[in-house]
Tab-separated table of C-alpha atoms and ligand atoms in Angstrom:
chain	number	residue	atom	x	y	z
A	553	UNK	CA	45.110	119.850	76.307
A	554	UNK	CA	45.933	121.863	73.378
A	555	UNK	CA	44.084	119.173	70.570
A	556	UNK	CA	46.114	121.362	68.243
A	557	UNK	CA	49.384	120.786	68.720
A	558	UNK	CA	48.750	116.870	68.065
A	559	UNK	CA	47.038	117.364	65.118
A	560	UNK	CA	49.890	119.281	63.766
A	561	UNK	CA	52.647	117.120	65.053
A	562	UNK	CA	50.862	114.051	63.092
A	563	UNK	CA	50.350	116.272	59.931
A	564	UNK	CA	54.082	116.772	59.971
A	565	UNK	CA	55.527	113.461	60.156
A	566	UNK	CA	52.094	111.646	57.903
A	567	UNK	CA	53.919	112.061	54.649
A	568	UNK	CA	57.717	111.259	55.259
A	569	UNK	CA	58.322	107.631	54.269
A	570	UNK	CA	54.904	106.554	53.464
A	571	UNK	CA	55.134	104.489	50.262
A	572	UNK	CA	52.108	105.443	48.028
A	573	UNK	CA	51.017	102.346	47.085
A	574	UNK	CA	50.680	100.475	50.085
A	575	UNK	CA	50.133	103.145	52.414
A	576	UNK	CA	52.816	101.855	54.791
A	577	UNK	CA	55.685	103.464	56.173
A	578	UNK	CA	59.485	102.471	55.136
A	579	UNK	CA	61.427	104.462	57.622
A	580	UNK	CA	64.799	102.296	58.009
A	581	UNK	CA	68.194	103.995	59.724
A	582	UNK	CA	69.960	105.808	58.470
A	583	UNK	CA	68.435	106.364	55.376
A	584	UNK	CA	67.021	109.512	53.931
A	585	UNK	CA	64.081	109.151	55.353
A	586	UNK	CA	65.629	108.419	58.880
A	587	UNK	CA	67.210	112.067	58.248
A	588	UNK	CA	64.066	113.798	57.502
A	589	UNK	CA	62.330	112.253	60.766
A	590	UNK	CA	65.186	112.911	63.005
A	591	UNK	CA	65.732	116.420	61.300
A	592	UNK	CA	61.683	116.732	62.249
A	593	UNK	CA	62.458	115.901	65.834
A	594	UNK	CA	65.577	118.770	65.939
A	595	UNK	CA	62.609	121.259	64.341
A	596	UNK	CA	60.208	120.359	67.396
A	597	UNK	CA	62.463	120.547	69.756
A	598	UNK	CA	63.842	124.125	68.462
A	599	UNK	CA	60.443	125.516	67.863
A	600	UNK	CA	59.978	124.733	72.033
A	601	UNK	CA	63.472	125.864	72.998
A	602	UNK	CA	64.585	122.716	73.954
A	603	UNK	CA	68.225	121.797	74.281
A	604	UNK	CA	68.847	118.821	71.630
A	605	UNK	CA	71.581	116.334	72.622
A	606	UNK	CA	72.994	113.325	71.085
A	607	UNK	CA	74.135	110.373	72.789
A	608	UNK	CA	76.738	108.145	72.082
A	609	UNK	CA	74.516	106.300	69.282
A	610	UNK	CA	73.302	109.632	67.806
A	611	UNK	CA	69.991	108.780	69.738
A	612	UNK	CA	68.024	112.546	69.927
A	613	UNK	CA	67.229	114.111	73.499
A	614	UNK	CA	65.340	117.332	73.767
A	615	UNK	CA	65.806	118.403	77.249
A	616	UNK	CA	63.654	121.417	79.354
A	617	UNK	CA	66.084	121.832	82.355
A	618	UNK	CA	69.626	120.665	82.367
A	619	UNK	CA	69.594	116.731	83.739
A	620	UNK	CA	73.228	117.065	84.114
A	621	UNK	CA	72.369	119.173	87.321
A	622	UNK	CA	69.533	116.569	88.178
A	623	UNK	CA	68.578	113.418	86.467
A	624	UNK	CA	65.268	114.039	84.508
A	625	UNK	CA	61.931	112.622	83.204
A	626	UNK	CA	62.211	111.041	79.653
A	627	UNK	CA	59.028	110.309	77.525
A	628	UNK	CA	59.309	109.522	73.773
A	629	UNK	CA	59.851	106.114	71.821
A	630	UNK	CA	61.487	105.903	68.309
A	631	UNK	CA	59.811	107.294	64.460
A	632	UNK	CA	61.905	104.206	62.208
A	633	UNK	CA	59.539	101.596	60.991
A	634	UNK	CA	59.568	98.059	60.034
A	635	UNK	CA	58.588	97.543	55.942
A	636	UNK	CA	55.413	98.516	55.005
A	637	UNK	CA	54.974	99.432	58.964
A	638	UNK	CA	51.977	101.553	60.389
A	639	UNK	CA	51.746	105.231	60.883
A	640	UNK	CA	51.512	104.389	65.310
A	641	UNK	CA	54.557	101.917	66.005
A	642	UNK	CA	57.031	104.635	67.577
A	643	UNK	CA	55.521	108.006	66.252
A	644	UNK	CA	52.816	108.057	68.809
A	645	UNK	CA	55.295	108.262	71.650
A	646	UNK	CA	57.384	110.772	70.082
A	647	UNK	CA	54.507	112.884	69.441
A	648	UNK	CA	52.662	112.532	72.314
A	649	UNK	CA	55.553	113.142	74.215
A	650	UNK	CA	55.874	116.988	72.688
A	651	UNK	CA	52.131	116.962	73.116
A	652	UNK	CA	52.388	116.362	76.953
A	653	UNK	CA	55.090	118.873	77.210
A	654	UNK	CA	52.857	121.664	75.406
A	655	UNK	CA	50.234	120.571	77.587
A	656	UNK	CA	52.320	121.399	80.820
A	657	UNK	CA	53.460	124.774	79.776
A	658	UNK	CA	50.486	125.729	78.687
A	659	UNK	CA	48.608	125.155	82.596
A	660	UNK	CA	51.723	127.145	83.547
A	661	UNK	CA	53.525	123.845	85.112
A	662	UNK	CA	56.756	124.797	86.136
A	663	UNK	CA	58.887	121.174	86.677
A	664	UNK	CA	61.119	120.695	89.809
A	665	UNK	CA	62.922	117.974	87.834
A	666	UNK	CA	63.806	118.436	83.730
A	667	UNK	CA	61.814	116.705	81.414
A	668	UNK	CA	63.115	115.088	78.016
A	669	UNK	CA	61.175	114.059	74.978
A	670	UNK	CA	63.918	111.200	73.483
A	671	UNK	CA	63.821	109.578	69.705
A	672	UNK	CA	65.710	106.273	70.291
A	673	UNK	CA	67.598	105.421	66.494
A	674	UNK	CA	67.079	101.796	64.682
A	675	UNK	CA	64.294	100.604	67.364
A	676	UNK	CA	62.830	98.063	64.722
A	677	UNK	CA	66.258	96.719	63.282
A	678	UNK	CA	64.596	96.488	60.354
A	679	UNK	CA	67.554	97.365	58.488
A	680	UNK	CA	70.790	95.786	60.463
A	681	UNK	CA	68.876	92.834	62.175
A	682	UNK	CA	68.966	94.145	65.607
A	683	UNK	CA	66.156	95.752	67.046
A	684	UNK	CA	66.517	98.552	70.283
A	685	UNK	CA	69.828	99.180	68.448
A	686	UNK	CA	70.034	102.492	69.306
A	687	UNK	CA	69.386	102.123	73.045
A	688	UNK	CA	71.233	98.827	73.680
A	689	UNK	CA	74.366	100.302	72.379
A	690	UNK	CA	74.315	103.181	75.007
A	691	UNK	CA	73.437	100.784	77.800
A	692	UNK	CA	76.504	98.196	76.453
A	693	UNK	CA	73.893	95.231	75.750
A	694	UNK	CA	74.954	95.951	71.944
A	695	UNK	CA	78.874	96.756	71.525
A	696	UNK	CA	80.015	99.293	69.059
A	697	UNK	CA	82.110	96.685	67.091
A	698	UNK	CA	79.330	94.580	66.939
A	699	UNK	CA	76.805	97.341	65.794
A	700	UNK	CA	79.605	98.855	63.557
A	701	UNK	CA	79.373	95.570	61.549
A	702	UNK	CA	76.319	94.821	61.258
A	703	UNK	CA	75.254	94.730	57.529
A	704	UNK	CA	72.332	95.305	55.578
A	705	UNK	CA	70.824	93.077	52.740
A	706	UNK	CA	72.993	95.054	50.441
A	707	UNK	CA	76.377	94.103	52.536
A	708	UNK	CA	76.113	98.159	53.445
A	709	UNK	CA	77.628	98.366	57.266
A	710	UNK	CA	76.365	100.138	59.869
A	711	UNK	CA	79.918	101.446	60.136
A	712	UNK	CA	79.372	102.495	55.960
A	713	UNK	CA	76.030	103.654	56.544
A	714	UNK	CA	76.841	106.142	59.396
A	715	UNK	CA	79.627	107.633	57.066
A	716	UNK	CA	77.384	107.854	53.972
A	717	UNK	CA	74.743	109.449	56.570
A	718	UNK	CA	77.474	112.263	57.445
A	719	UNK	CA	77.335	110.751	61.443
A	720	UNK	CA	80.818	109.650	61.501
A	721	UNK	CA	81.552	112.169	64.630
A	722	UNK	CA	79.785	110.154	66.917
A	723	UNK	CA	81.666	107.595	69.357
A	724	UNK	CA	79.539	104.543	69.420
A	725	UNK	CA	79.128	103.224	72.747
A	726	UNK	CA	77.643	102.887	76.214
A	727	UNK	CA	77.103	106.385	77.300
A	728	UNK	CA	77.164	106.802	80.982
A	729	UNK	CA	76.299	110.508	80.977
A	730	UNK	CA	72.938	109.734	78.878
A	731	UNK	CA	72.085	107.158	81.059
A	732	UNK	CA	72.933	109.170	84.055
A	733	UNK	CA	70.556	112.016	83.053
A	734	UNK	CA	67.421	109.630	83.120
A	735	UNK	CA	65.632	109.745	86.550
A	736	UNK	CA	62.996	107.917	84.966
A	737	UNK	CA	61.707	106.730	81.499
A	738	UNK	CA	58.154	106.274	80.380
A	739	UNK	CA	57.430	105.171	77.004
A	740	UNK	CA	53.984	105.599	75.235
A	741	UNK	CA	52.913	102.984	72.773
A	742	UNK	CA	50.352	101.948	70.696
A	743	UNK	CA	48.858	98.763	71.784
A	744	UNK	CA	50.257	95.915	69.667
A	745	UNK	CA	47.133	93.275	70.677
A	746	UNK	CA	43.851	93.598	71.559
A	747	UNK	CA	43.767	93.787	75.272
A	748	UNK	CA	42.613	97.503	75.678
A	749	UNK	CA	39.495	96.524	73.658
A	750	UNK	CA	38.750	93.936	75.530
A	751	UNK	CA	38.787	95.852	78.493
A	752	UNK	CA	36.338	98.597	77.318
A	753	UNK	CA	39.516	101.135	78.088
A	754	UNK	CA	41.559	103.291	76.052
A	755	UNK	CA	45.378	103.500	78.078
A	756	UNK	CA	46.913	100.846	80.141
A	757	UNK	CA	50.220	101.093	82.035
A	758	UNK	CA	52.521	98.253	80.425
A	759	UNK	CA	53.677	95.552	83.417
A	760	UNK	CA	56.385	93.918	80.938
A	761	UNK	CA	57.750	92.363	77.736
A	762	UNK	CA	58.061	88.810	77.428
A	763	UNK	CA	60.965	86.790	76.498
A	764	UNK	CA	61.492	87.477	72.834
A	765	UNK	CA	64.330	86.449	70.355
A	766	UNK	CA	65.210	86.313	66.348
A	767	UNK	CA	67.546	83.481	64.814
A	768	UNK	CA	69.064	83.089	61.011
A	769	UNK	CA	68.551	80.030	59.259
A	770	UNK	CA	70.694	79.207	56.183
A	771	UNK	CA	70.010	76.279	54.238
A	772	UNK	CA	71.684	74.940	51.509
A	773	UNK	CA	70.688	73.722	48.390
A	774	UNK	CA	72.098	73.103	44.685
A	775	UNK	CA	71.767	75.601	41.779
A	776	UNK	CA	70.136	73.483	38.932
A	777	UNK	CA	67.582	74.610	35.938
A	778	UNK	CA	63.607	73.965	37.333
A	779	UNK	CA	62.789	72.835	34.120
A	780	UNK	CA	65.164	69.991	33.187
A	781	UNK	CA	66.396	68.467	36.330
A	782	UNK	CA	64.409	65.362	37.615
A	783	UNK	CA	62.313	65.350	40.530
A	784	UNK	CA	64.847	63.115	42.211
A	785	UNK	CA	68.133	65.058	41.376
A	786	UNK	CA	67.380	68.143	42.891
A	787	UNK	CA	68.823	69.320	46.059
A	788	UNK	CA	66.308	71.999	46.945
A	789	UNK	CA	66.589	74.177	49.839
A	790	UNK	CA	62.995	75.842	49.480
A	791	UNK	CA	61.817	72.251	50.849
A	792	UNK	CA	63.670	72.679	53.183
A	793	UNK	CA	62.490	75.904	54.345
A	794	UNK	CA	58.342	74.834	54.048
A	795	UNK	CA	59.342	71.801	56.696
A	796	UNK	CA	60.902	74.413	58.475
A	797	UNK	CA	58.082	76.845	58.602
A	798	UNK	CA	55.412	73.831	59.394
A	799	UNK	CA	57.975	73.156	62.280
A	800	UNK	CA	57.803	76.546	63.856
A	801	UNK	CA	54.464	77.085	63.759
A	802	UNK	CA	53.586	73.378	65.407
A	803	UNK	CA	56.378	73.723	67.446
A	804	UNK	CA	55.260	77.041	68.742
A	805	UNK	CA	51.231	75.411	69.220
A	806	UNK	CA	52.806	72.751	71.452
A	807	UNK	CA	54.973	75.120	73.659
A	808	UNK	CA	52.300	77.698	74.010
A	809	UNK	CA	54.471	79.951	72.429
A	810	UNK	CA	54.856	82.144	69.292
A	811	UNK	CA	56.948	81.880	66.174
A	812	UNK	CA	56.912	83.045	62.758
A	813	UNK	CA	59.354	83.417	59.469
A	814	UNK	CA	58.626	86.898	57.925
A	815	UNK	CA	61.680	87.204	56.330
A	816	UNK	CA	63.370	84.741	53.836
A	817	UNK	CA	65.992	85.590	51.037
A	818	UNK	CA	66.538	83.266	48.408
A	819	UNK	CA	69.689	82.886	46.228
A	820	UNK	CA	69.526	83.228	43.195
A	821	UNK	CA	65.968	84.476	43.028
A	822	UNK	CA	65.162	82.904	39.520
A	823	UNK	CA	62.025	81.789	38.858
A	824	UNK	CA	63.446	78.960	36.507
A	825	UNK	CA	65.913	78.052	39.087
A	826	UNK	CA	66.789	75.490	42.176
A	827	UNK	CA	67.844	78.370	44.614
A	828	UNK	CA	71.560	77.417	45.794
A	829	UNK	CA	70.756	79.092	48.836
A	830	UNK	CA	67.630	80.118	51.394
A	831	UNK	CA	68.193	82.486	54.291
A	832	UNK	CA	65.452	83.007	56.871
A	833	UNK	CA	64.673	84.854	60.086
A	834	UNK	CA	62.394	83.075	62.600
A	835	UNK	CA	61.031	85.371	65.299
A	836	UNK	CA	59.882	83.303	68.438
A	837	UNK	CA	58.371	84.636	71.753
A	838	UNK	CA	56.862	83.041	74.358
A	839	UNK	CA	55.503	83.979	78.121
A	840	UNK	CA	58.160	81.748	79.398
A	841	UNK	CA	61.660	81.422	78.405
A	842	UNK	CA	61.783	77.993	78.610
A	843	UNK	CA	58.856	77.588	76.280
A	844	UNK	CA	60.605	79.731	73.467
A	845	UNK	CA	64.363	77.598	73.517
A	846	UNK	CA	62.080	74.423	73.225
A	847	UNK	CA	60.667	76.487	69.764
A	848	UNK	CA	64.007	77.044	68.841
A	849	UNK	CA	65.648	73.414	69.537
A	850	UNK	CA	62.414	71.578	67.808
A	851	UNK	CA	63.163	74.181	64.780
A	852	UNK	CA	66.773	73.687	64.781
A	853	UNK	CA	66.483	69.846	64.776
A	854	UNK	CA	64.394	70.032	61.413
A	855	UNK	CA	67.044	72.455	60.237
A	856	UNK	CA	69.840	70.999	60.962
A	857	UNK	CA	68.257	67.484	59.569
A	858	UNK	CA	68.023	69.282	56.332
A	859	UNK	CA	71.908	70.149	56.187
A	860	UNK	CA	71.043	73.778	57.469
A	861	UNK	CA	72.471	76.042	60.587
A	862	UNK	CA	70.523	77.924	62.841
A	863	UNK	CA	72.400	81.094	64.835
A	864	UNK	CA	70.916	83.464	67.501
A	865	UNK	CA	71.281	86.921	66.479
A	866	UNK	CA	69.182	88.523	68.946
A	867	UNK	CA	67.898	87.367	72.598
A	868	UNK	CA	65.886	88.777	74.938
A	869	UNK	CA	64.961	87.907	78.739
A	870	UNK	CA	61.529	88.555	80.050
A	871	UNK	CA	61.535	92.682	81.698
A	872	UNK	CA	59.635	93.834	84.108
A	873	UNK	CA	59.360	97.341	84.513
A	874	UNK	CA	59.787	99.021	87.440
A	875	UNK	CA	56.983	97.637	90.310
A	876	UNK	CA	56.094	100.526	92.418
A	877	UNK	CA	56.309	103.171	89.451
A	878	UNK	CA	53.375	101.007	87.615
A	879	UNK	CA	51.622	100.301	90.185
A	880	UNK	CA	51.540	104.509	91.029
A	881	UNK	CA	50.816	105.427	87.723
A	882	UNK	CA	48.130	102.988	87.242
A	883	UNK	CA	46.414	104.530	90.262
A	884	UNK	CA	46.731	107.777	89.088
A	885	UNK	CA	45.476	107.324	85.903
A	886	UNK	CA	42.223	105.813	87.521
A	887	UNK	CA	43.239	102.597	88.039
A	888	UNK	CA	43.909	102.004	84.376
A	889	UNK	CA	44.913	98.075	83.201
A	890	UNK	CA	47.833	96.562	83.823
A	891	UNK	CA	49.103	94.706	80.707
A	892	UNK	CA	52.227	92.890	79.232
A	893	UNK	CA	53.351	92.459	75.760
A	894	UNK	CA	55.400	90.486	73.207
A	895	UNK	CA	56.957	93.523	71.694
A	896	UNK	CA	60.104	94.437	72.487
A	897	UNK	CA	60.427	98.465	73.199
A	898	UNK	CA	63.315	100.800	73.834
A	899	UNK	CA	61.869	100.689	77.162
A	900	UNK	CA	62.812	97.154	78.070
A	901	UNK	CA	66.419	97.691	77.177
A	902	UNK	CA	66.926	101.175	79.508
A	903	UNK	CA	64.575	98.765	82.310
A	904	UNK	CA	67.059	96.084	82.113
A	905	UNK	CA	70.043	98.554	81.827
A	906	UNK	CA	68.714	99.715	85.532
A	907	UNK	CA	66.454	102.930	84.827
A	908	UNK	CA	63.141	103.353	86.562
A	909	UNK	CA	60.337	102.769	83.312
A	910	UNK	CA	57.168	102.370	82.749
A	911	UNK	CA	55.352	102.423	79.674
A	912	UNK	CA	51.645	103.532	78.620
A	913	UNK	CA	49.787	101.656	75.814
A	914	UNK	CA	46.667	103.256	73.901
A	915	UNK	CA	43.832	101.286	72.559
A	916	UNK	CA	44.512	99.824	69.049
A	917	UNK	CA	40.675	98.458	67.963
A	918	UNK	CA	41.575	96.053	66.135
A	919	UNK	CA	45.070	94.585	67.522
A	920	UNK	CA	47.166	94.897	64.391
A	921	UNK	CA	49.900	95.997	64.237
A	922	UNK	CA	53.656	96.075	61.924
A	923	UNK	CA	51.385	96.519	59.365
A	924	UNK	CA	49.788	99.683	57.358
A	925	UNK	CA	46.052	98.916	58.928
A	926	UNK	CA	47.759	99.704	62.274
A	927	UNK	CA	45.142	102.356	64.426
A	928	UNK	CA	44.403	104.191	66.936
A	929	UNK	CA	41.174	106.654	67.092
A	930	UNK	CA	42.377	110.574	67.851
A	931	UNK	CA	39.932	110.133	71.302
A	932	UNK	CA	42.012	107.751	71.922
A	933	UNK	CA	45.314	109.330	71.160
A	934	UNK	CA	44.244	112.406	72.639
A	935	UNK	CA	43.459	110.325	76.219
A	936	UNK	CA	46.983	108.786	76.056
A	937	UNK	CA	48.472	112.299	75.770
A	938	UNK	CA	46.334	113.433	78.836
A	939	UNK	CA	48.332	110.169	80.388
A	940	UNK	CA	51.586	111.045	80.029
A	941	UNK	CA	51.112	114.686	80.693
A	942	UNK	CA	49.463	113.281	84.510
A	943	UNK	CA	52.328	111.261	84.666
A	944	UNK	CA	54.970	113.833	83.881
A	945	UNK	CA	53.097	116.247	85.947
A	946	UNK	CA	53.337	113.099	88.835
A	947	UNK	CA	57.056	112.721	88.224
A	948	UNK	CA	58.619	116.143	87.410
A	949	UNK	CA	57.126	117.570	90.735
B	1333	GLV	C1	59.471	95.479	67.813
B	1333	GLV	O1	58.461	96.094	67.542
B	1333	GLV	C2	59.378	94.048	68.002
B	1333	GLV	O2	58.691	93.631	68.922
B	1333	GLV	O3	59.942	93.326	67.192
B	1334	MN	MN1	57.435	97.707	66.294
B	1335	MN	MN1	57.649	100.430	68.684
């Protein structure tokens, strides 16, 4: 494998959203930044004489071969981030995916089947709320008036932002013909846990995702002045939210589960002040889907006991992805692990949505990930590229 071309590829994309300080990436849709990554991904694709296509959700597809005479092999993941995200979350697939297709041409493969290298749009929601945004609207599991409305934390739509982002042309929705040109999808991803380490290997082929969801929580409180209002007058929704927080996490120990508030927004913000209002986001996943609504009703109980609401904005069933294609590509790729996860991927929506997928996952050392210490070691990148091109090689043939 040409070591090269990876090298390169990563040089590119390092800089564009990395915030200085932190050394994390901010790379939200539809932003500037999105439009310097995805105008990255039109350059790569060019520079291999690829034919770029947008689907209905502006997701990018750059196609060798024309699926609409034969359904094709996709690899690729997404390039947005979540704040202050690491450099591996999505780029890696992206990249590796060009990587794998340089590899092939340049041991003089010639594909029976085309072979697409896809950047799915909004994967981390990070912005609107709703991750996989870009692929669940062209499977339908997101619809266009719902996605269209979706806001930011400025009250900016998604409807807004695609204007302000010039993307206006494009008809939101579930996109048959994209879906129709996918013989088969396989995702690379950096590991988001530390099972590859464990093992002593660096790629595993993913089995699933587990049940996974994200709920708002609004409590209510009363605007007052922190310095002069007695203990025993205040209505104080930041209470409200710490019982909250103690609830998920306990809540989540009992069930066997996972849950966490990473995001909270509190109204008016004022140091000196009673907040009138506290939003919050709890994230809770859990192998079993019974194990996660237990999460949620204990949580909503302490909630709603508070004088608070708790709505579902996002839900997720457990995926599998497809049986026989894992099992083959873990044998070919000498018997490599077999692992699940509780991140949700692009992948899990076009599984669900019916396509044949599989995913890959390189060895992260220390786990983390969604953060700017996320890692990977170039061996290790370099033996997930040697992966996918196998399984390309397996599956274009
Ligand atoms: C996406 O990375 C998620 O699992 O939230
Ligand atoms: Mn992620
Ligand atoms: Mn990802």
């Amino acid at each position: 494998m040409n070591q090269g071309t990876f090298d390169r590829l990563w040089g590119e994309l390092e800089p564009i959203g990395r915030d200085g300080a932190s050394g994390g990436y901010r790379r939200f849709a539809l932003t500037a930044e999105d439009a310097a990554l995805r105008e990255w991904f039109a350059a790569a694709a060019a520079a291999r004489g690829l034919d770029l296509v947008l689907d209905r959700a502006g997701n990018q597809w750059a196609w060798w071969g024309d699926p609409d005479l034969q359904p094709g092999v996709a690899i690729g993941s997404h390039l947005d981030s979540v704040p202050d995200g690491g450099a591996f979350d999505g780029p890696l697939g992206v990249i590796s995916a060009f990587a794998a297709l340089d590899a092939l041409r340049a041991k003089g493969f010639t594909p029976d089947r085309p072979i697409g290298v896809v950047n799915f749009g909004d994967e981390e929601g990070a912005r609107f709320g709703v991750a996989c945004a870009g692929s669940r609207v062209i499977t339908g599991a997101l619809s266009p008036e719902r996605a269209l409305g979706l806001a930011d934390a400025d009250g900016v739509t998604m409807d807004e932002a695609l204007q302000r982002a010039g993307r206006v042309t494009e008809e939101l929705g579930r996109d048959e013909d994209a879906l129709r040109r996918v013989g088969a999808f396989v995702e690379l991803h950096v590991e988001q846990g530390r099972g590859l380490v464990d093992l002593g290997r660096p790629v595993a082929v993913g089995s699933g995702i587990r049940p996974h969801g994200r709920w708002r929580i609004e409590l209510p409180g009363r605007a007052d002045h922190a310095g002069t209002t007695r203990l025993a007058d205040r209505d104080d929704p930041m209470l409200a939210l710490a019982a909250v927080i103690v609830q998920a996490r306990h809540a989540a120990e009992r069930h066997g589960a996972v849950a966490t508030c990473g995001k909270v927004r509190v109204q008016p913000n004022g140091v000196n002040a009673i907040p009138s209002l506290v939003t919050a986001w709890l994230d809770a996943r859990g192998s079993r889907r019974d194990a996660v609504a237990q999460v949620v009703a204990e949580v909503r109980a302490v909630v709603e006991a508070q004088g608070g609401s708790l709505s579902e904005e996002s839900w997720t069933e457990a995926t599998g992805f497809d049986v026989p294609l894992t099992h083959r590509l873990a044998a070919l790729l000498d018997n490599a692990p077999v692992l699940d996860t509780g991140a949700g991927h692009d992948a899990g929506v076009l599984a669900t949505a019916g396509v044949p997928t599989a995913m890959l996952f390189v060895r992260n050392p220390t786990g983390v990930s969604h953060s700017p210490a996320e890692f990977a070691e170039r061996d290790d990148c370099l033996a997930g590229v040697a992966a996918l091109t196998d399984v390309v090689a397996e599956l274009a043939r």
